[in-house]
Coordinates of C-alpha atoms and ligand atoms in Angstrom, one line a residue:
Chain A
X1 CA 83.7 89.8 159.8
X2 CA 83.8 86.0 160.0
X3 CA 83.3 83.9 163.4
X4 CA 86.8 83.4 164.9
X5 CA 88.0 80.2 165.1
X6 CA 91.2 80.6 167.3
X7 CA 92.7 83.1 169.8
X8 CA 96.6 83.9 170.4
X9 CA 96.9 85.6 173.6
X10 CA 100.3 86.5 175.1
X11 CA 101.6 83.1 174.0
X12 CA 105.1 83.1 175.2
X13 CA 107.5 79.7 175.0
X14 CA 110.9 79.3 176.1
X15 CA 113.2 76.5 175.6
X16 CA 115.6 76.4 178.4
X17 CA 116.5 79.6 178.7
X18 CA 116.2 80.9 175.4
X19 CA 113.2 83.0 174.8
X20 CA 111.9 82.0 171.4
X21 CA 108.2 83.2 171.1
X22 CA 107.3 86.3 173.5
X23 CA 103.6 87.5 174.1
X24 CA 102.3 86.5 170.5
X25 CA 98.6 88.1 170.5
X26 CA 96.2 87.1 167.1
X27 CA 93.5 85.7 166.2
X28 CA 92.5 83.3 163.4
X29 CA 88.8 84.2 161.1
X30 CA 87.2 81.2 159.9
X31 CA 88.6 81.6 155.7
X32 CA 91.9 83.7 157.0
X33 CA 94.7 82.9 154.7
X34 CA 98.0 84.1 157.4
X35 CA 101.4 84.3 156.0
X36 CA 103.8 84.7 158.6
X37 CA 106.9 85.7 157.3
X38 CA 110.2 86.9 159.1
X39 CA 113.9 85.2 158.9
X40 CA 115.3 82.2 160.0
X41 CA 115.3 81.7 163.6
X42 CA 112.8 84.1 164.6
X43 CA 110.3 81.9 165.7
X44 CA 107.9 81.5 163.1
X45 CA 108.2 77.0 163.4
X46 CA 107.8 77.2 167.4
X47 CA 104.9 79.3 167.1
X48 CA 102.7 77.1 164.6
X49 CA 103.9 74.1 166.7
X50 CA 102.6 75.9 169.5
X51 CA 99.0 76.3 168.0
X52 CA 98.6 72.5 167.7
X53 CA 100.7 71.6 171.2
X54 CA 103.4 69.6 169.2
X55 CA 105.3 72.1 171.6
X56 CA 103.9 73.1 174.7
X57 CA 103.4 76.6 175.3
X58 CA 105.2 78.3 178.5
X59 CA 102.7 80.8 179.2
X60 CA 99.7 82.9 177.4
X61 CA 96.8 81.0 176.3
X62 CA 95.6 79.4 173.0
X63 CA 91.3 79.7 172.6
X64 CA 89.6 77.5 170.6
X65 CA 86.2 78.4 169.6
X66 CA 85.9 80.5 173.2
X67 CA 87.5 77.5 175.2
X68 CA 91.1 78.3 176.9
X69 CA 92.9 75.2 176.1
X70 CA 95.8 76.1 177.8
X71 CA 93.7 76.0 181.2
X72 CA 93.3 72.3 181.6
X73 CA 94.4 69.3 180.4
X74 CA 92.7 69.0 177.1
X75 CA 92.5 66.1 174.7
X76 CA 95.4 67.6 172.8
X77 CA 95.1 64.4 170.4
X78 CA 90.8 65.5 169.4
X79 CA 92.4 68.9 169.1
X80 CA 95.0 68.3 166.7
X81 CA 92.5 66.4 164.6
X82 CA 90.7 69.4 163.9
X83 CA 93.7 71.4 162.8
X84 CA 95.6 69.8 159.9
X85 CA 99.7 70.3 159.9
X86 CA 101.8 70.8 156.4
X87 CA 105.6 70.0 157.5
X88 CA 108.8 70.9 155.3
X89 CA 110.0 67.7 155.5
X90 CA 106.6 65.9 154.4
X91 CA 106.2 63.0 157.7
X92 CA 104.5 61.0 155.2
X93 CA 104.6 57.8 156.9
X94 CA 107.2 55.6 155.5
X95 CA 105.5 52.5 155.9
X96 CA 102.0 53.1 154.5
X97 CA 101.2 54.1 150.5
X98 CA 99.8 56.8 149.6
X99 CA 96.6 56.0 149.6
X100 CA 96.9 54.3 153.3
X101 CA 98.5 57.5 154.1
X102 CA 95.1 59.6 153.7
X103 CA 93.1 56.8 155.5
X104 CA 95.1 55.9 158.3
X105 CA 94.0 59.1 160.5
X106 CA 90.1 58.8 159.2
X107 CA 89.8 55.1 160.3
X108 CA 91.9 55.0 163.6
X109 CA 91.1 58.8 164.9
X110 CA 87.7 59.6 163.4
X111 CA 86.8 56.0 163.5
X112 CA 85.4 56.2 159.5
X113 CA 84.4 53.3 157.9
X114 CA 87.3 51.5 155.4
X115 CA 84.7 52.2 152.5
X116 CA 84.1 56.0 153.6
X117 CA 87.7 56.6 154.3
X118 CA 88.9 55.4 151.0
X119 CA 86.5 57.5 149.3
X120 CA 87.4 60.5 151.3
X121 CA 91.2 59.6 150.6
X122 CA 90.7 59.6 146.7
X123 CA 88.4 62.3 146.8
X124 CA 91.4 64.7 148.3
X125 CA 93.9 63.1 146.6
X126 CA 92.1 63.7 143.2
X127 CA 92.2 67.8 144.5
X128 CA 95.8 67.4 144.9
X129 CA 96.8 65.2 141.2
X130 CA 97.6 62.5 142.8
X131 CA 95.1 60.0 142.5
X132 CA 97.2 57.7 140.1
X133 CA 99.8 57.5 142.9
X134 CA 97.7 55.7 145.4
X135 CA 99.9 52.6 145.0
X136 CA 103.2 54.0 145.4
X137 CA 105.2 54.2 148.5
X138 CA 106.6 57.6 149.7
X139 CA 110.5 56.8 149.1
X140 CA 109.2 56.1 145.4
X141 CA 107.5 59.4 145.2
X142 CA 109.4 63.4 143.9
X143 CA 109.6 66.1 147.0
X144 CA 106.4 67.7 144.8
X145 CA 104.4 65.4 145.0
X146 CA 104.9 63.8 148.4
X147 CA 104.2 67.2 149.6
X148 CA 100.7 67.2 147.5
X149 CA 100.4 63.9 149.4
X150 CA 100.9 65.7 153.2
X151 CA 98.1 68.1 152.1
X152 CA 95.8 65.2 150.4
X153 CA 96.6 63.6 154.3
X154 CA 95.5 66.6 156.2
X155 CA 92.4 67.5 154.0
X156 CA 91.2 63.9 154.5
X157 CA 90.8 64.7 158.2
X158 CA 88.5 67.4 157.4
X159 CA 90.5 69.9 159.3
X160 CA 88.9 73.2 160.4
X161 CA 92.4 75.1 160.1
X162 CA 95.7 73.9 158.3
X163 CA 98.9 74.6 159.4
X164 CA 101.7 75.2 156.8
X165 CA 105.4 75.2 157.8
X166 CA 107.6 75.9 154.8
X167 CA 105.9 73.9 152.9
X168 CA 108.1 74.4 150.1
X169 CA 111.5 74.5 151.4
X170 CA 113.0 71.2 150.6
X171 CA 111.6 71.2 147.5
X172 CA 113.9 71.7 143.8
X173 CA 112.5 75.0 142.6
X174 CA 110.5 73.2 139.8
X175 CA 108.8 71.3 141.9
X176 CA 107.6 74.8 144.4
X177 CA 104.7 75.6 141.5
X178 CA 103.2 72.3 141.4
X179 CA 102.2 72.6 145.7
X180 CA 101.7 76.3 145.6
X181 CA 99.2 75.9 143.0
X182 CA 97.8 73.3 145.2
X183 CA 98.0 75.7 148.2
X184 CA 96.2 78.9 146.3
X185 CA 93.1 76.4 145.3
X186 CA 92.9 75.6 148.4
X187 CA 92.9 79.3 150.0
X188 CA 90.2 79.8 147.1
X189 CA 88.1 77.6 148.4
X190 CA 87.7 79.0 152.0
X191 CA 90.0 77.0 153.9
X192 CA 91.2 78.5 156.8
X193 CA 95.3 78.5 156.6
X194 CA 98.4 79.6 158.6
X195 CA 101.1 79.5 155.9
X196 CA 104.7 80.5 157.2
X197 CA 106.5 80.5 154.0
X198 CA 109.3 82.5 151.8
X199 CA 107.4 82.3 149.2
X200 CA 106.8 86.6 149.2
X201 CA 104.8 86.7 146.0
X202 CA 102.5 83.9 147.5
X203 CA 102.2 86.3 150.9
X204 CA 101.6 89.2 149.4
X205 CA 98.8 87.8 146.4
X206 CA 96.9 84.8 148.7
X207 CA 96.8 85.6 152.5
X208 CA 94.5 87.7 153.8
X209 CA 96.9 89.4 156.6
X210 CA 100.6 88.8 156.7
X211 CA 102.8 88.3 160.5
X212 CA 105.9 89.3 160.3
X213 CA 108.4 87.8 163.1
X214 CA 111.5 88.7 164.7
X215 CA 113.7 87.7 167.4
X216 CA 110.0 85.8 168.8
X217 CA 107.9 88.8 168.8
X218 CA 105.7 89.9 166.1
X219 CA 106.9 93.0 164.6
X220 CA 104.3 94.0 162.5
X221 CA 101.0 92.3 160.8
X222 CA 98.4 94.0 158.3
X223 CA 96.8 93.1 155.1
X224 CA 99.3 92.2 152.6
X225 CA 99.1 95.3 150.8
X226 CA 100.2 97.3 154.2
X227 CA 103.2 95.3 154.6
X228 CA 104.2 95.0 151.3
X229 CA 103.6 98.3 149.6
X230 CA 103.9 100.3 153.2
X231 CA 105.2 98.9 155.6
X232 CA 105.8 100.7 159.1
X233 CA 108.3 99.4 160.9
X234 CA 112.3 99.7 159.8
X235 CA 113.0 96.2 160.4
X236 CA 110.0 95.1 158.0
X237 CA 111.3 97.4 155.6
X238 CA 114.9 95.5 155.7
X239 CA 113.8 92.1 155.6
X240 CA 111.6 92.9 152.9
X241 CA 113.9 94.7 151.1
X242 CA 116.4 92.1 151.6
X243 CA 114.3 90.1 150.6
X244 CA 113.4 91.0 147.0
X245 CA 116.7 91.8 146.5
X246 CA 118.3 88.3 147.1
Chain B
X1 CA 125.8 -7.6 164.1
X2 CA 129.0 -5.9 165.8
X3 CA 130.5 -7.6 162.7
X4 CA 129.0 -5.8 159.9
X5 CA 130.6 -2.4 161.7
X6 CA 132.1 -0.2 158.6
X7 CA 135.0 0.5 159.2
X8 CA 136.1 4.0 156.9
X9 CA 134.6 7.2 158.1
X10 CA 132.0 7.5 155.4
X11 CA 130.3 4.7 156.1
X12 CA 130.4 4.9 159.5
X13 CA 128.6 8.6 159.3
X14 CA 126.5 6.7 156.5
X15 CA 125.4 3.9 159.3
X16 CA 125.1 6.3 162.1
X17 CA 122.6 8.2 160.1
X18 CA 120.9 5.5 158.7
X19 CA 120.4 3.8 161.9
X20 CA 120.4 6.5 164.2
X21 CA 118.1 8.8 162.0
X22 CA 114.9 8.7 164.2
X23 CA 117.4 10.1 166.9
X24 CA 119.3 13.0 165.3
X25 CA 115.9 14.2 163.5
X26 CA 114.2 14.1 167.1
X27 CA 117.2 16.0 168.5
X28 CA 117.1 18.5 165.3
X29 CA 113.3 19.0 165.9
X30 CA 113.3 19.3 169.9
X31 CA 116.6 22.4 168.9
X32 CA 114.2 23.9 166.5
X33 CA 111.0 24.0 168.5
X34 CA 113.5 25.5 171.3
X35 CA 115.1 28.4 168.6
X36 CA 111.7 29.0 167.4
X37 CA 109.8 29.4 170.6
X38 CA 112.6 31.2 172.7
X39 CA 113.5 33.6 169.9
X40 CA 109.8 34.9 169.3
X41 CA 109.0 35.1 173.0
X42 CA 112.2 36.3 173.6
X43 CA 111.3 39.3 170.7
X44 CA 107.7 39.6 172.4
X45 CA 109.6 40.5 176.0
X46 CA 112.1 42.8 174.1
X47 CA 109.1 44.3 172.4
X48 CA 107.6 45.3 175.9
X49 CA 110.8 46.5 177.1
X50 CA 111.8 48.3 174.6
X51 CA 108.2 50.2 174.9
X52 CA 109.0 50.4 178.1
X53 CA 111.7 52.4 177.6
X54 CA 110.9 54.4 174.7
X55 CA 107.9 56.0 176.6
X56 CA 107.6 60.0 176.5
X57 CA 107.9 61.6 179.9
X58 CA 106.8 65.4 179.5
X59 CA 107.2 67.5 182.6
X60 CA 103.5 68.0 183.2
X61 CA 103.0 64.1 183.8
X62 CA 102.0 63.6 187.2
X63 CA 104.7 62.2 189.9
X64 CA 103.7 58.8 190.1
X65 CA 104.0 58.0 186.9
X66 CA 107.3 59.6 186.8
X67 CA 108.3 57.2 189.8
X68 CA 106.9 54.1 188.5
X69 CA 108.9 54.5 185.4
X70 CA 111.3 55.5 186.6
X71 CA 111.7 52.5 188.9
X72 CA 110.6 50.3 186.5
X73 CA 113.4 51.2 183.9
X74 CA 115.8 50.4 186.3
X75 CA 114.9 47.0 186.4
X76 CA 114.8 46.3 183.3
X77 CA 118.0 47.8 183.0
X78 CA 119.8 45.6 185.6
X79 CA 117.5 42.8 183.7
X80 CA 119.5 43.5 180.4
X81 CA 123.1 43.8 181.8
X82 CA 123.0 40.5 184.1
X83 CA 121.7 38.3 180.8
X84 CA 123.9 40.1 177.9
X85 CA 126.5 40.3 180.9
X86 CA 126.6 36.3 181.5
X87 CA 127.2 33.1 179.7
X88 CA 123.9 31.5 178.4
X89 CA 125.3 28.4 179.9
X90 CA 126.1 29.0 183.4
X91 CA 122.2 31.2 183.2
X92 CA 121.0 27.9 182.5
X93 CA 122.5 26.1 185.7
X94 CA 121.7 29.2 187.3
X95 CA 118.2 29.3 186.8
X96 CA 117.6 25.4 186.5
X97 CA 119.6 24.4 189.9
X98 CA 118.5 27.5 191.9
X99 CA 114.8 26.8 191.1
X100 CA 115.4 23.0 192.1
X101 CA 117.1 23.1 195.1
X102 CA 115.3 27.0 196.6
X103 CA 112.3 27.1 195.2
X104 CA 108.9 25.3 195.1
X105 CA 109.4 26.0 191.6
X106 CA 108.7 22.3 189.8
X107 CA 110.1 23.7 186.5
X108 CA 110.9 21.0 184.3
X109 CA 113.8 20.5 182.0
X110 CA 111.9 21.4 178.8
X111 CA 110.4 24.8 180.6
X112 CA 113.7 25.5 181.9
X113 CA 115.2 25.3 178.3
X114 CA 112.6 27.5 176.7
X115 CA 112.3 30.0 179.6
X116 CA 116.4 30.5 179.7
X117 CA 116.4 30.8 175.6
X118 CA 113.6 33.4 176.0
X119 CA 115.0 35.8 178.9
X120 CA 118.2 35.8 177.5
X121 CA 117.0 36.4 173.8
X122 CA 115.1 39.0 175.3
X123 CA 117.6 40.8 177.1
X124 CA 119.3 41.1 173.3
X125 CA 116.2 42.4 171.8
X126 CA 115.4 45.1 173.7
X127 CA 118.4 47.0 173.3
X128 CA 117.4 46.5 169.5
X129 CA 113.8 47.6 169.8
X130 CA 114.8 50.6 171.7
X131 CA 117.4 51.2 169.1
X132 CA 115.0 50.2 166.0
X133 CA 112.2 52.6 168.1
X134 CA 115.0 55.6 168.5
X135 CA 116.2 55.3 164.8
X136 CA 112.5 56.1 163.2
X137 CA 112.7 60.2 162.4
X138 CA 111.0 62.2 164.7
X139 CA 109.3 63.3 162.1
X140 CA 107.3 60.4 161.1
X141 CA 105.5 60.4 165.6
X142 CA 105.0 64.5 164.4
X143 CA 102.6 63.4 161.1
X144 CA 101.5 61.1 163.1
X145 CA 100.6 63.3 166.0
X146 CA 99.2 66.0 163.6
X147 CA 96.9 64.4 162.6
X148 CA 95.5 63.4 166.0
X149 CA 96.8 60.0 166.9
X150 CA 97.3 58.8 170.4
X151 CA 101.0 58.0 171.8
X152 CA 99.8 54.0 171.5
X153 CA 98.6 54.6 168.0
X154 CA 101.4 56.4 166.7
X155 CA 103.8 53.5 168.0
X156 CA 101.0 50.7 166.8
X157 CA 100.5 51.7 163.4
X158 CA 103.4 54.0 161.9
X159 CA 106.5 53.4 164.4
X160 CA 106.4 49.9 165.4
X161 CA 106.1 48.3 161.9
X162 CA 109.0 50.4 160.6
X163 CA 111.1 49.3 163.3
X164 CA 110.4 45.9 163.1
X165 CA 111.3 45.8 159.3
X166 CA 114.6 47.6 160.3
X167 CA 115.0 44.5 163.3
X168 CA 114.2 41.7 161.7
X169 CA 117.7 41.4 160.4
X170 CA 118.6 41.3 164.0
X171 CA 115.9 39.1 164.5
X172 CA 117.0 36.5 162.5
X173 CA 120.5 36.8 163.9
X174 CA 119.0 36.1 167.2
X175 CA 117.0 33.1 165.5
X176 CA 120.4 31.8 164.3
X177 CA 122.1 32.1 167.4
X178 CA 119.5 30.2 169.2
X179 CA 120.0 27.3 166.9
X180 CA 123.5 27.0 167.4
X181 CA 123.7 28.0 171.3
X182 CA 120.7 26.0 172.6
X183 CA 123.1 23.2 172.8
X184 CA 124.6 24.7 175.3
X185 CA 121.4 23.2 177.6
X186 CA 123.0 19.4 177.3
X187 CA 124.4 20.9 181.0
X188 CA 121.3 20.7 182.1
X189 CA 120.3 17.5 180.1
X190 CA 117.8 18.9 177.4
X191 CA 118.0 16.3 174.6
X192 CA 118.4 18.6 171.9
X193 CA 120.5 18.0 168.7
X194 CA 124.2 18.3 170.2
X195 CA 123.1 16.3 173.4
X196 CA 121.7 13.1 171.2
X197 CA 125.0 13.6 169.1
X198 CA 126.7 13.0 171.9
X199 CA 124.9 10.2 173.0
X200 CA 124.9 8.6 169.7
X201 CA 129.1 8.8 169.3
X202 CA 129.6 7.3 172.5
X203 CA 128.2 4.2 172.0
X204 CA 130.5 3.7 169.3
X205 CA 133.4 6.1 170.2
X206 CA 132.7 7.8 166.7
X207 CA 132.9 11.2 168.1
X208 CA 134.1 12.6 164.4
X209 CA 131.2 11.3 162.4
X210 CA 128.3 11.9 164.8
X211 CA 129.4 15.6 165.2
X212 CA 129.8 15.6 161.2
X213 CA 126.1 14.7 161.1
X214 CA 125.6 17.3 164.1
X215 CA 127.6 19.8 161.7
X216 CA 125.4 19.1 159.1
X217 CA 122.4 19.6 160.6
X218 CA 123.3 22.7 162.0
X219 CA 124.1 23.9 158.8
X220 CA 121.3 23.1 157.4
X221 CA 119.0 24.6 160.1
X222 CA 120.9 28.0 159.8
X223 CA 120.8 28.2 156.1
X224 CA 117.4 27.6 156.4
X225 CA 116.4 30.1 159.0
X226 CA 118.6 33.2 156.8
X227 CA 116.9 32.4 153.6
X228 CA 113.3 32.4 155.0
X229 CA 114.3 35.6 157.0
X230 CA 115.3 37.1 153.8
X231 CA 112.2 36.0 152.0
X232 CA 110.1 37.8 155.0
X233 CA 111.7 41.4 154.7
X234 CA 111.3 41.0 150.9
X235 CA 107.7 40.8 151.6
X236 CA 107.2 43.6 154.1
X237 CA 109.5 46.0 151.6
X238 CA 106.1 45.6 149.0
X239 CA 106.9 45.4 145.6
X240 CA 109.8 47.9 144.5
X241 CA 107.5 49.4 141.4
X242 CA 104.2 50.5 141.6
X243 CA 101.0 50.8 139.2
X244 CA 99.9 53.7 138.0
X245 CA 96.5 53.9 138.7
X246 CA 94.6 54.7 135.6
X247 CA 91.2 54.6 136.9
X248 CA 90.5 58.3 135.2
X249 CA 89.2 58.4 131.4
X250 CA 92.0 60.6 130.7
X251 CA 94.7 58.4 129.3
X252 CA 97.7 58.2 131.0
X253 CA 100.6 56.0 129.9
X254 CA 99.5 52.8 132.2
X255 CA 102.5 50.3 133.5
X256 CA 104.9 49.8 135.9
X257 CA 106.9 52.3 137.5
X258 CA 110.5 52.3 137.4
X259 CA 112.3 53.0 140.4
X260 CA 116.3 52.6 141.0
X261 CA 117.4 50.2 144.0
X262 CA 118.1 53.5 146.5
X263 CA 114.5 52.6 147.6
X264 CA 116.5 49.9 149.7
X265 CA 119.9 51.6 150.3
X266 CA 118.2 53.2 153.6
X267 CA 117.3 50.2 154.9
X268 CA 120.3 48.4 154.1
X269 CA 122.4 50.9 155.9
X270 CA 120.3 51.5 158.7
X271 CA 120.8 47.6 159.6
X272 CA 124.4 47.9 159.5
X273 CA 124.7 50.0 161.4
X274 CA 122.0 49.2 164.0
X275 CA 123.5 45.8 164.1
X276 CA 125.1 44.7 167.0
X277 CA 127.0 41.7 167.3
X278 CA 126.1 39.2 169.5
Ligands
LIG301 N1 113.3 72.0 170.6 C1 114.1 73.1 170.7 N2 115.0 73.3 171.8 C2 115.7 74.4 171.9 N3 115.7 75.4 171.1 C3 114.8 75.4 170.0 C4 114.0 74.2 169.8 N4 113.2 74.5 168.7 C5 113.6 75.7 168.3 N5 114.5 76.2 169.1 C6 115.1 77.6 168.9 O1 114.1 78.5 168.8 C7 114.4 79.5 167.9 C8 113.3 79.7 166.8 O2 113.3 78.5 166.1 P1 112.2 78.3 165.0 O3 110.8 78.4 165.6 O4 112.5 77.0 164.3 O5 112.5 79.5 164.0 P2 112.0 79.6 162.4 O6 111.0 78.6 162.1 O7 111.5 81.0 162.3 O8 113.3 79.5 161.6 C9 115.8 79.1 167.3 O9 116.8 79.9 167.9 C10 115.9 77.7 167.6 O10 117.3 77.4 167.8
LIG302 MG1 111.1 77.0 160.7

C-alpha cells in the first residue's frame, strides 16, 4: 500500500446549528482516485471544502503527512498550495487570460520565475487542449473548456492532491466528455484525486474507492466494484438504483 | 479705449475672451489641477476605506483585532455620512474658517481647496469600492484562495482590478463632478474658473457673456474628461477577439476569434446598477 498523504479523522462541521458533516473518518493514498457520491445536500461540497480550510472545520482533525493541522494555526494559504481545487462554477479569474490564469499562482505563491511559470503554464495547458486559448479571456471561453482551464490552473501549482467538486455540473452534456477525458488522463497518470461527481460510470470505472454520503455521514465506502455491483447498505442500494434509473 | 467697447453680445463674449484669455485659461487650469488632484486622492482614500471595510473577520481572529476594527469602521462610517451628509460648500467654510481661527493649522487657500475636494470625493468613493469589492463573485477570492493566495493577494491581483474596471464609470462621474462643483470654493476665494468669471464680468457688468465663456469651458472640460474615461475602460476590457495561438505544427484554422458583444453586457449592467447618483 502507498504512503498516505492525508488523514480524515472525526471531522465534524456545523453551520449554525445545522449539522452538515458528522465524524467523517478516511484517509487519502498517495495515487487514490476517491469518488464521493451521495445526493444533493448531503454534504459532499462542505466536506472537500473542509480538506483545504475554504471552510473551517468544527471539530475532528485533518493530518497532513502526520501533522494535525487542525491543532494550531497553520499556514492555511502554503497548505492550500499543495492541494489543487476543481470548482463547478470554474473561478477562473475574470480579469486574467488564460494563460495569466495558470501563472498567476506559480509567480506570486511559489515565487517562480515569469520564464519558468509560463513554461509550466503551456506545458499543463498543452495536457488539457488548450494551448491555442492562451490569449483568450474566460467570458470568451465554452463551460468545457474554461473547466479544462481550472484544471490546467491547478496542475500548474504542482499540487500533491486535487480536489474536484462537480466538476461537470454546469456544463451542456456535450461538453462533460471533453473534461472527463481530461480527468481519467489525469487519474492515469497517478495523480492523487478527490472527485465528488454524478458522473456514476466515471465512479465506478476511474476511482480507486468510492464514499457514499448521506444526511453528513458517510454511509458506506469500498472499492467501486463493492459499491456498485454489491453494495451493503439499503440506502446505497436506493440512491444507486435511483440513480441508474433517472 | 472705453470707446472701442462692442456693444452686441457676440462681440462682447468675442472681446472678453480675446482680452481676458490669459485669465479664463488660468482659472480653467487652476479647476482642472483641483478635479484632477482631489478626485484621484479622493479615490486613493476611498480605496483604503473601502479595504477597510471589506476585511474578513473569522471567529478565530484574536480580540484585538476584532476591536480595532471594529472601532475603526465606525469612524470611517461617521467619516462617510458627515461628508455625503453636507454641502461641499459649507465643508469648505467649515474646514477653511475652523482651521484659521482654532487651529495652528496655516492651511492655505490652495491646500484647503484640494484637501476639501479630496475628503469629500473620498467619502463618495468608498461606498463605491466597498460596493465594487462586494459585487466581485465569491467565487473568483475561492480560485483564488485555492490556489494558495494570501487575503492581500487575492484582493491585489484578482479582486481589486475587477472592481476598479466596474468603478471607473463612477470614477469619472466623480471626476466630472469635481469639475463643475469646485466652484463652489470662490467662498473661500480659490481663483478657479467660476471665481475669475466672476471677476472678469464685473468689471464690465457683462455677467451674461463671461458666464457664457464660463459655460463653455465647463463644457468643454466635461466632455473631455467622459471621452478619455471611456477610452480608459476600453483599454482595460483588452481587445474583444482573441488569436488563436497556432504555435503547434498541426494546422489549425489561424485568425481572429469572433465573439458577440455579451462579453460587455455584464459589465454594462453591473455599472448601472452599482451606480449611485451623486
Ligand atoms: N455556508 C453555509 N451556511 C449554512 N449552511 C450551509 C452552508 N454551506 C452548506 N450548507 C448546508 O450544508 C448542507 C450540505 O451542503 P453541501 O455540502 O453543499 O452538499 P452537497 O455538496 O452534497 O450538495 C446543505 O444543507 C446546505 O444547505
Ligand atoms: Mg455540492
Amino acid at each position: 500500500m502507498s504512503e498516505v498523504i492525508l488523514e480524515i479523522r472525526h471531522l465534524s462541521k456545523t453551520f449554525g446549528t445545522n449539522v452538515v458533516l458528522r465524524d467523517i473518518d478516511f484517509e487519502v493514498r498517495k495515487g487514490d482516485v476517491i469518488s464521493i457520491i451521495g445526493a444533493s445536500g448531503s454534504g459532499k461540497s462542505t466536506l472537500l471544502r473542509c480538506t483545504n480550510f475554504l471552510e473551517t472545520p468544527t471539530s475532528g482533525q485533518i493530518i497532513y503527512h502526520g501533522k494535525d493541522l487542525t491543532a494550531s494555526r497553520i499556514d492555511e494559504a502554503a497548505y492550500r498550495a499543495r492541494v489543487g481545487m476543481v470548482f463547478q462554477s470554474f473561478n477562473l479569474f475574470n480579469n486574467m487570460t488564460v494563460l495569466q490564469n495558470c501563472m498567476t499562482g506559480q509567480i506570486r505563491v511559489l515565487k517562480k520565475k515569469k520564464e519558468e511559470a509560463e513554461a509550466e503554464a503551456r506545458k499543463y495547458l498543452e495536457h488539457v487542449g488548450m494551448l491555442p486559448y492562451i490569449n483568450a479571456k474566460p467570458r470568451q471561453l465554452s463551460g468545457g473548456q474554461k473547466q479544462r482551464v481550472a484544471i490546467a490552473r491547478a496542475l500548474a501549482m504542482g499540487p500533491e492532491i486535487l480536489l474536484f467538486d462537480e466538476p461537470t455540473s454546469a456544463l451542456d452534456p456535450e461538453m462533460v466528455g471533453e473534461v472527463l477525458a481530461v480527468m481519467k488522463d489525469l487519474a492515469a497518470s497517478g495523480m492523487t484525486m478527490m472527485v465528488v461527481t454524478h458522473e456514476m460510470a466515471f465512479a465506478r470505472d476511474i476511482s480507486s474507492q468510492v464514499v457514499f454520503m448521506k444526511d453528513g455521514v458517510i454511509c458506506e465506502q469500498g472499492s467501486p466494484d463493492q459499491i456498485f455491483k454489491n453494495p451493503q447498505r439499503s440506502e446505497t442500494k436506493d440512491f444507486l438504483s435511483r440513480f441508474m434509473n433517472s | 479705449m472705453t470707446s472701442s467697447l462692442p456693444t452686441d453680445y457676440w462681440g462682447r463674449v468675442v472681446y472678453l475672451a480675446s482680452h481676458y484669455a490669459g485669465s479664463f485659461l488660468n482659472g480653467a487650469w487652476k479647476t482642472i489641477a483641483i478635479a484632477v488632484v482631489g478626485t484621484a486622492a479622493g479615490c486613493i482614500i476611498g480605496f483604503l476605506v473601502g479595504i477597510i471595510q471589506t476585511i474578513p473577520v473569522s471567529p478565530k481572529d484574536p480580540w484585538y483585532k476584532k476591536a480595532v476594527l471594529k472601532i475603526v469602521r465606525l469612524i470611517l462610517n461617521v467619516y462617510v455620512e458627515v461628508f455625503r451628509g453636507t454641502p461641499m460648500m459649507v465643508q469648505a467654510m467649515f474646514i477653511y474658517f475652523g482651521a484659521l481661527q482654532y487651529t495652528s493649522l496655516k492651511l492655505s487657500m490652495w491646500s484647503a481647496a484640494f484637501l476639501i475636494v479630496s475628503i469629500n470625493t473620498g467619502a463618495y468613493m468608498a461606498e463605491t469600492v466597498r460596493g465594487g469589492i462586494l459585487s466581485i463573485d465569491i467565487g473568483q477570492t475561492e480560485g483564488a484562495k485555492a490556489i494558495g493566495m494570501s487575503h492581500f493577494q487575492t484582493m491585489l491581483y484578482v479582486i481589486f482590478p475587477q472592481a476598479l474596471r466596474n468603478i471607473i464609470p463612477q470614477i469619472g462621474n466623480n471626476l466630472i463632478i469635481n469639475l463643475k462643483d469646485s466652484s463652489v470654493l470662490s467662498v473661500i476665494g480659490t481663483i478657479e474658473l467660476f471665481y475669475v468669471a466672476k471677476q472678469n464680468a464685473g468689471t464690465y457688468y457683462w455677467y451674461f457673456e463671461a458666464m457664457t465663456i464660463a459655460m463653455i469651458l465647463y463644457l468643454i472640460m466635461t466632455l473631455t474628461a467622459s471621452r478619455l474615461l471611456r477610452w480608459w475602460e476600453k483599454k482595460l476590457d483588452g481587445p474583444a477577439n482573441y488569436d488563436l495561438a497556432t504555435t503547434d505544427t498541426l494546422a489549425f484554422t489561424s485568425g481572429l476569434v469572433e465573439y458577440p458583444a455579451d462579453a460587455d453586457d455584464h459589465f454594462a449592467e453591473r455599472n448601472k446598477e452599482g451606480g449611485e447618483e451623486r
